[in-house]
mmCIF file of C-alpha atoms in Angstrom:
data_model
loop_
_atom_site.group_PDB
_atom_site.id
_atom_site.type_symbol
_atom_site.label_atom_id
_atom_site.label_comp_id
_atom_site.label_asym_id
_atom_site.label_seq_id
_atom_site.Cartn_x
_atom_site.Cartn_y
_atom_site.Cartn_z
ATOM 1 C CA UNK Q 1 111.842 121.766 17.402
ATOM 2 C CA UNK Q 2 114.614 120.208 19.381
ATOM 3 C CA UNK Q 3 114.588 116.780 21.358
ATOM 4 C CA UNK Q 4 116.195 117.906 24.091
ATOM 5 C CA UNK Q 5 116.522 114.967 27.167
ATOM 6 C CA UNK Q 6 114.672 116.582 29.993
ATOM 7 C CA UNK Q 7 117.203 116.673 32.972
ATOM 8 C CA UNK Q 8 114.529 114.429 35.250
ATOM 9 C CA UNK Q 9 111.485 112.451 35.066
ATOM 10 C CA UNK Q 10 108.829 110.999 37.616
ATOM 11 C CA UNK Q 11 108.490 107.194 36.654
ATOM 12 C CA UNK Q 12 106.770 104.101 39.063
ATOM 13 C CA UNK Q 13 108.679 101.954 40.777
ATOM 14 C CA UNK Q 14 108.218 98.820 43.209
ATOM 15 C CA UNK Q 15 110.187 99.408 46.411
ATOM 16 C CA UNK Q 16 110.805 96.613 48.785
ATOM 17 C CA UNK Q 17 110.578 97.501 52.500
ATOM 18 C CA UNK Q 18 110.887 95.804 55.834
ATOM 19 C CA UNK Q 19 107.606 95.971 57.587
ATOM 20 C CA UNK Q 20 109.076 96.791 61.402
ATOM 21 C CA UNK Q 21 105.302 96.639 63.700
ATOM 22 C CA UNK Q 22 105.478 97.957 66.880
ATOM 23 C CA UNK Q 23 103.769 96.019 69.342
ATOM 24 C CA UNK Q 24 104.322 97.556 72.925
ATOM 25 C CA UNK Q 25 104.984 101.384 74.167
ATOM 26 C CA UNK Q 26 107.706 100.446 75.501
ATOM 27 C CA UNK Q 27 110.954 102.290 74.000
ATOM 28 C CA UNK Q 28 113.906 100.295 75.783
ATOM 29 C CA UNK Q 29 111.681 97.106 74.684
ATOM 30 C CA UNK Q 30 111.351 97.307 71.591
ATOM 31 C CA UNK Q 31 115.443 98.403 71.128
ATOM 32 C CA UNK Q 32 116.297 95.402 73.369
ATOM 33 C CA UNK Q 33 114.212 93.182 71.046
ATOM 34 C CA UNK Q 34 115.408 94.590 67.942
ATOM 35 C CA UNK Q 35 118.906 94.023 69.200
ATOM 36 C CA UNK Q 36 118.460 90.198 69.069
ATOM 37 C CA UNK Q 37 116.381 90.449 65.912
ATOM 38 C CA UNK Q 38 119.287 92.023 63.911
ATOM 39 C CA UNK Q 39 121.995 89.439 66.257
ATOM 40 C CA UNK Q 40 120.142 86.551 65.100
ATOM 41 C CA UNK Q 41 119.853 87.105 61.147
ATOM 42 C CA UNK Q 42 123.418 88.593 61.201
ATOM 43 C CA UNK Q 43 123.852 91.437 58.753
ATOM 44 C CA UNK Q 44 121.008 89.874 56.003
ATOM 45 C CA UNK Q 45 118.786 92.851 56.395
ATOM 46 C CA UNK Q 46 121.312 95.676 56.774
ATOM 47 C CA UNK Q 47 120.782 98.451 54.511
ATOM 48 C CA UNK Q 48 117.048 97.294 53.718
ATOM 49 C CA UNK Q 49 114.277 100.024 53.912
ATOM 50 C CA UNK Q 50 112.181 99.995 56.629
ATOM 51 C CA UNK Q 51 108.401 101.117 57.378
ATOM 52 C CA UNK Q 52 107.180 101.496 60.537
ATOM 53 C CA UNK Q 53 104.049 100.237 61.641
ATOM 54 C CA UNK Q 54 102.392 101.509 64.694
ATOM 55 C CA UNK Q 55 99.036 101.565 63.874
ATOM 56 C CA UNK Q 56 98.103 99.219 66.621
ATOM 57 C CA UNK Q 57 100.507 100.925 68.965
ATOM 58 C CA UNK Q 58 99.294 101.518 72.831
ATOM 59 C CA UNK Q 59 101.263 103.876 75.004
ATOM 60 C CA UNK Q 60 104.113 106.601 74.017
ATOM 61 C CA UNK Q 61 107.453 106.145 72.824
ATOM 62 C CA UNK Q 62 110.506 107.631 72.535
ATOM 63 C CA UNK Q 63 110.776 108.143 68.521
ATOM 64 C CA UNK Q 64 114.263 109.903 68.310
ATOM 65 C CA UNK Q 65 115.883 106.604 70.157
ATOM 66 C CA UNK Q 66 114.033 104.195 68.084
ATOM 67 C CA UNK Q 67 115.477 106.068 65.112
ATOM 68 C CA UNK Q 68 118.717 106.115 66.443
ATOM 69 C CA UNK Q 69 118.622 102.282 67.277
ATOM 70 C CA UNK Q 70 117.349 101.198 63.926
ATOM 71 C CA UNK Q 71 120.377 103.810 62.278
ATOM 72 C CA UNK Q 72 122.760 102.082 64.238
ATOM 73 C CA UNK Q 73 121.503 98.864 62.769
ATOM 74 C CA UNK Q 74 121.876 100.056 59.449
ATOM 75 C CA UNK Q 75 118.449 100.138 58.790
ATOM 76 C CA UNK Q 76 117.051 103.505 57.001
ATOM 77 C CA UNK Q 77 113.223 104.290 57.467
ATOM 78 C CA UNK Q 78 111.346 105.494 54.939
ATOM 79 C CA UNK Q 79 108.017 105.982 56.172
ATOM 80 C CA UNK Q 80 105.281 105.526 58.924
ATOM 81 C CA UNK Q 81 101.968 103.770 58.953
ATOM 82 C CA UNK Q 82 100.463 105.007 62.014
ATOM 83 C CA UNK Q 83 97.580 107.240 62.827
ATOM 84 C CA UNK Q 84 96.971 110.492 65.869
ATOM 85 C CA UNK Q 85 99.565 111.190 68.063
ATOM 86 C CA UNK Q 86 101.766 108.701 66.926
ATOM 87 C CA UNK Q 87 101.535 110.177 63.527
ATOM 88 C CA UNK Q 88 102.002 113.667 64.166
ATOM 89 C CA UNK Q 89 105.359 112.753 66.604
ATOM 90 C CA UNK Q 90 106.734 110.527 63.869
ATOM 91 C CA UNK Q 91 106.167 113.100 61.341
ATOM 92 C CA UNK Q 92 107.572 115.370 63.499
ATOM 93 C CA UNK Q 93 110.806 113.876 63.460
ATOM 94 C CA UNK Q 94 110.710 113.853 59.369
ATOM 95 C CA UNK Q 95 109.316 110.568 58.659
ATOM 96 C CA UNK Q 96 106.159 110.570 55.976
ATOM 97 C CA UNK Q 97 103.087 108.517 56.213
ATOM 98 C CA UNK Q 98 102.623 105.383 54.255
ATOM 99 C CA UNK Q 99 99.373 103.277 53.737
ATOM 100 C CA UNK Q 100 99.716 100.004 54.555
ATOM 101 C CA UNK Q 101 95.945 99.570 54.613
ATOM 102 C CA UNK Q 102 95.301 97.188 51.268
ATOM 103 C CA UNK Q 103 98.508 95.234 51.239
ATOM 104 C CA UNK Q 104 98.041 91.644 50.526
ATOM 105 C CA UNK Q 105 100.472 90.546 53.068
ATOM 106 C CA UNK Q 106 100.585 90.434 57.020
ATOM 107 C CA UNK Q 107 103.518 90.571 59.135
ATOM 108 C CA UNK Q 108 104.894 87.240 59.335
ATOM 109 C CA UNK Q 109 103.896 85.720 62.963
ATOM 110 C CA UNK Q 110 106.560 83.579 64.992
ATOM 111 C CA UNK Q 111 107.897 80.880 63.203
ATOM 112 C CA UNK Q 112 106.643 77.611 64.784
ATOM 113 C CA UNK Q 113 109.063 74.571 65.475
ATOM 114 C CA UNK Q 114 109.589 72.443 62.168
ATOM 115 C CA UNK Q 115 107.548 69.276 61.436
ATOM 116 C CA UNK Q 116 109.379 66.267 62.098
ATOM 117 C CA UNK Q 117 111.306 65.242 58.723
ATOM 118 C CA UNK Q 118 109.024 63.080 56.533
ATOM 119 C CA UNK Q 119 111.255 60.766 54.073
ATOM 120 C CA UNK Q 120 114.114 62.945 52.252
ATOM 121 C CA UNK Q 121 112.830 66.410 53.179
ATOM 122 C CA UNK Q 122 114.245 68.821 55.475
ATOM 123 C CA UNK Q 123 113.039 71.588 57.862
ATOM 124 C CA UNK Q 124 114.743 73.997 58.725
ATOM 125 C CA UNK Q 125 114.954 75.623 61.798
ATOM 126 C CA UNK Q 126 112.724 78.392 62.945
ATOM 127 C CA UNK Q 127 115.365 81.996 63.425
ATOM 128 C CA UNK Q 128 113.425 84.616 64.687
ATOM 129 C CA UNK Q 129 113.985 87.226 62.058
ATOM 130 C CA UNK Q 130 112.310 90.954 61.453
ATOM 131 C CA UNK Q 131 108.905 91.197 59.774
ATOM 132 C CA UNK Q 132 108.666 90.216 55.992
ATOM 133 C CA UNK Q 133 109.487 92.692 53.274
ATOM 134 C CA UNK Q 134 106.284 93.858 52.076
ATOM 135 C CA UNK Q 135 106.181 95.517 48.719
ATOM 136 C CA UNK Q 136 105.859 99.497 49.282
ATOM 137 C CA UNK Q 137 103.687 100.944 47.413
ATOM 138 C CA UNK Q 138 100.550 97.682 47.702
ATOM 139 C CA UNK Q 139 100.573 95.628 44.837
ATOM 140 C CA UNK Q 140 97.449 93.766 43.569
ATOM 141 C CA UNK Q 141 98.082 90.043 44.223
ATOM 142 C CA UNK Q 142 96.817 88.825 41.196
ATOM 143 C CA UNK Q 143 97.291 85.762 39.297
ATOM 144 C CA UNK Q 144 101.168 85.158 37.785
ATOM 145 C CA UNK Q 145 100.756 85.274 34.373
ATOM 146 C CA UNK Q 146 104.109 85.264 32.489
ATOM 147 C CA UNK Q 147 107.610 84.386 33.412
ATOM 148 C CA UNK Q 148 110.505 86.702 33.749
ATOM 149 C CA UNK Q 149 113.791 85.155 32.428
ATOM 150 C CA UNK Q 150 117.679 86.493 33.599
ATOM 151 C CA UNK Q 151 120.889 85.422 32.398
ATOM 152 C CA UNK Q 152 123.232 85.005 34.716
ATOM 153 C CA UNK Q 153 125.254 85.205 36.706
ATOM 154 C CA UNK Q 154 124.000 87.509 39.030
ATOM 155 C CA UNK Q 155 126.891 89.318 41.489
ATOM 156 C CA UNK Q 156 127.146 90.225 44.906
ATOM 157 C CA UNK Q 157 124.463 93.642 45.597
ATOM 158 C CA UNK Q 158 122.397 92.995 42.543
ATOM 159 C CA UNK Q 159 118.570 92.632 42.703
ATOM 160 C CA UNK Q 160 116.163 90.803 40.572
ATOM 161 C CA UNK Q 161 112.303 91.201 41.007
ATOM 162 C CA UNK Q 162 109.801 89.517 38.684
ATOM 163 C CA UNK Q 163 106.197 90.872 39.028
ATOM 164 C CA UNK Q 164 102.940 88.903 39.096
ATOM 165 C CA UNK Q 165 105.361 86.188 37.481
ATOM 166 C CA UNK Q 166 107.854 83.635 38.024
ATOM 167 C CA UNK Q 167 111.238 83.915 37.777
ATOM 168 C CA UNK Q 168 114.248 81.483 36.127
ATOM 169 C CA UNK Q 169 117.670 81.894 36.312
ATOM 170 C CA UNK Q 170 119.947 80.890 34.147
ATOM 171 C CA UNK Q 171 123.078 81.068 36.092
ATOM 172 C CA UNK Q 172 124.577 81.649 39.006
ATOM 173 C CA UNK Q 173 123.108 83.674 41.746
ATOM 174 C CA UNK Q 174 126.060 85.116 44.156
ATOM 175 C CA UNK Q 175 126.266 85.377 47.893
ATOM 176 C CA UNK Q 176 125.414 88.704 48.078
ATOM 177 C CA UNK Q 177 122.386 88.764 45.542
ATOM 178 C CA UNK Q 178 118.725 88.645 45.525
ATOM 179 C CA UNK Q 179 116.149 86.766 43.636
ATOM 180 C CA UNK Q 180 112.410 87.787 44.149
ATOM 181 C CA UNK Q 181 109.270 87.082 42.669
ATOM 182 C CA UNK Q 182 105.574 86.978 42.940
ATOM 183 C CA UNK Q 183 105.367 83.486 41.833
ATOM 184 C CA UNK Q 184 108.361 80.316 41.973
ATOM 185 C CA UNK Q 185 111.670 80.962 41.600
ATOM 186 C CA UNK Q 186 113.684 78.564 38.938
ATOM 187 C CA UNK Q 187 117.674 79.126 39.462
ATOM 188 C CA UNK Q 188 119.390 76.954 36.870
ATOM 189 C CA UNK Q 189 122.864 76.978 38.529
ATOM 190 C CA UNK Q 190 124.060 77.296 42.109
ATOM 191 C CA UNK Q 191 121.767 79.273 44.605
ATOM 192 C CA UNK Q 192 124.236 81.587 47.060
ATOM 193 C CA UNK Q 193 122.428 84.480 47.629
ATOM 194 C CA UNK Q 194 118.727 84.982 48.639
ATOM 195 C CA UNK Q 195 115.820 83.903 47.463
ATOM 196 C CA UNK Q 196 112.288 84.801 47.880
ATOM 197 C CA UNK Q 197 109.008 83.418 46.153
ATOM 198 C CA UNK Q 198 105.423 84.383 46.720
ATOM 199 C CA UNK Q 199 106.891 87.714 47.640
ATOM 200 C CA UNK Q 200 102.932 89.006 47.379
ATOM 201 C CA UNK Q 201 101.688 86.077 49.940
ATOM 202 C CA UNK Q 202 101.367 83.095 47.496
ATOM 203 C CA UNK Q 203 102.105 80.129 49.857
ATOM 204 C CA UNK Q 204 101.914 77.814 46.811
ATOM 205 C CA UNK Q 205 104.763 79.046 45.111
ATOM 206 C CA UNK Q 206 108.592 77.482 45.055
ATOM 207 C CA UNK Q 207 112.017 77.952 45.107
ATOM 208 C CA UNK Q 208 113.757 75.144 42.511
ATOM 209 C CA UNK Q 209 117.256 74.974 42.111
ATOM 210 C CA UNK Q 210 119.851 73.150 40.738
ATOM 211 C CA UNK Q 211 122.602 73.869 43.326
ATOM 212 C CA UNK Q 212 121.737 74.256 46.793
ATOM 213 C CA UNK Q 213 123.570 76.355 48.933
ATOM 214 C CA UNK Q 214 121.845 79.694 49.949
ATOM 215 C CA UNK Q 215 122.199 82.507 52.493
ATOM 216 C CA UNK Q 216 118.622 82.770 52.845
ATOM 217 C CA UNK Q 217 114.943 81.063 51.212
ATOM 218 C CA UNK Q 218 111.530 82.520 52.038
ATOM 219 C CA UNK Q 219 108.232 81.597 50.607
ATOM 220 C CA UNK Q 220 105.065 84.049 51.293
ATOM 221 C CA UNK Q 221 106.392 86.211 53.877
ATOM 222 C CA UNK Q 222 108.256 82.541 56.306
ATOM 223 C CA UNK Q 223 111.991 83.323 56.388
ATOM 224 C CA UNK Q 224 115.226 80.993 57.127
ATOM 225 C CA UNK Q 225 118.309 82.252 57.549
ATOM 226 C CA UNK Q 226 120.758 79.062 56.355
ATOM 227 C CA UNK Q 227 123.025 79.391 59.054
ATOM 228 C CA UNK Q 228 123.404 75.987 60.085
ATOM 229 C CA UNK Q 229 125.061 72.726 57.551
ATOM 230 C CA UNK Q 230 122.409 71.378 55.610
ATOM 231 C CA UNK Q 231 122.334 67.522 55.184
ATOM 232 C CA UNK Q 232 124.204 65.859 52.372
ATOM 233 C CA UNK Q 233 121.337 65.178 50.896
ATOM 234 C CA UNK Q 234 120.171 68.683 49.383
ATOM 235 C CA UNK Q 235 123.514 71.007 50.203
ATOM 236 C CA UNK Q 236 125.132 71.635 46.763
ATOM 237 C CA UNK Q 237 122.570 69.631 45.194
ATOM 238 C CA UNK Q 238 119.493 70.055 43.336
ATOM 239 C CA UNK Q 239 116.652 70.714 45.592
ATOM 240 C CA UNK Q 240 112.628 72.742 45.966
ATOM 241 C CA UNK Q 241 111.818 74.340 49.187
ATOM 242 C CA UNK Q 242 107.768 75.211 49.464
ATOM 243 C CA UNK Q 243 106.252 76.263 52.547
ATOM 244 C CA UNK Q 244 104.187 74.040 54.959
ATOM 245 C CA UNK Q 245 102.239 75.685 57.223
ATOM 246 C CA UNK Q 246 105.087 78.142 58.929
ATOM 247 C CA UNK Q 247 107.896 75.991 58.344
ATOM 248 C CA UNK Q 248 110.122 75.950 55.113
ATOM 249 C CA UNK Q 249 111.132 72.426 54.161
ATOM 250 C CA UNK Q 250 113.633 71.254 51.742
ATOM 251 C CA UNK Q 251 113.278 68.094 49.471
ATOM 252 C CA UNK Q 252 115.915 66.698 47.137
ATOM 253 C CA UNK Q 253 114.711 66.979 43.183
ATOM 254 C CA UNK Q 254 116.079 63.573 42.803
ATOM 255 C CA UNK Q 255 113.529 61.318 45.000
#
């Protein structure tokens, strides 16, 4: 009897996805729109997987130059949700069909302006951005129970994801690298990359560091892009962002 490594094996795995919904029938509409999308978060979602919802598309479209467009933006699709005609086109140009039916979270809507700053906090402002990553295949959004804990530092392309849990740091997290989890985020060290907590809809959860200075902070599905000087008060500094309403706001630890 020999041991012999097989040469492959199937194994489960969580893959994060951009949740692109279609709204209008409109081909030269939607490319136009996701023109500005991509201009306005720079190149923060380049490379990211994308699904495609059309499931509450009205009216044709022109598939192979929505493909094209989101190839040119560096954005691979992986799959479709969408249902008769829409379906069988999209599947005709080799995409497959994912269900999006169950998952926990909805597209994020239009951010709305920022609540006037209260005290020592600050909002940021609202950057229209493409939908929020929703987890592909749907996850359960049960309770975080245990906490995932990473050394750092973490380097430019690497990923961390900590399931049904929160997630601490201990280290550095680069420009370039991701933190995500279901619950808050702890990053003992500076924050440089991006960072998202309540990836599964959770819009009690936080983002604590003790250095901040990120690329980009998201909290149940509301993204920021930091593109703009923060105030003296939280950049390079310990700080929490949690989510009120739809707008992301940013206190100092130290008040």
């Amino acid at each position: 009897m020999t041991n012999e490594t097989p040469a492959l094996d199937f194994k489960s795995a969580t893959l994060y996805a951009i949740r692109l919904v279609l709204h209008k029938g409109d081909t030269e509409a939607l490319i136009s729109t996701l023109a500005k999308r991509m201009k306005e978060s720079s190149t923060f979602f380049e490379d990211e997987p994308v699904v495609i919802d059309a499931t509450n598309l009205e009216g044709s479209i022109d598939w192979g130059k929505l493909l094209n467009a989101l190839k040119s933006h560096r954005l691979p699709v992986i799959g479709v949700a969408a249902a008769g005609e829409h379906l069988f086109t999209a599947k005709a140009f080799g995409l497959n069909e994912v269900d999006l039916s169950a998952s926990p979270i909805k597209p994020a809507s239009e951010p709305k302006p920022a609540a006037p700053e209260a005290n020592a906090g600050q909002a940021l402002p609202a950057v229209a951005i493409p939908p929020s990553p929703a987890p592909v295949p749907v996850l359960s959004n049960e309770p975080v129970q245990t906490t995932m804990v990473v050394h750092g530092p973490l380097r430019s392309g690497q990923r961390i994801y900590a399931r049904q849990r929160d997630l601490i740091v201990m280290g550095l997290v680069s420009q370039g690298a991701e933190v995500i989890a279901d619950g808050n985020i702890h990053v003992y060290g500076p924050l440089r990359g991006k960072a998202m907590a309540g990836a599964l809809g959770d819009q009690r959860a936080r983002i604590f560091t003790t250095q901040f200075e990120p690329e980009l902070v998201a909290v149940a599905g509301v993204y920021r892009v930091v593109d703009t000087k923060l105030s003296a008060n939280v950049h390079k500094k310990a700080a929490m962002v949690f989510l009120d309403g739809q707008a992301l706001n940013i206190t100092p630890l130290d008040q």
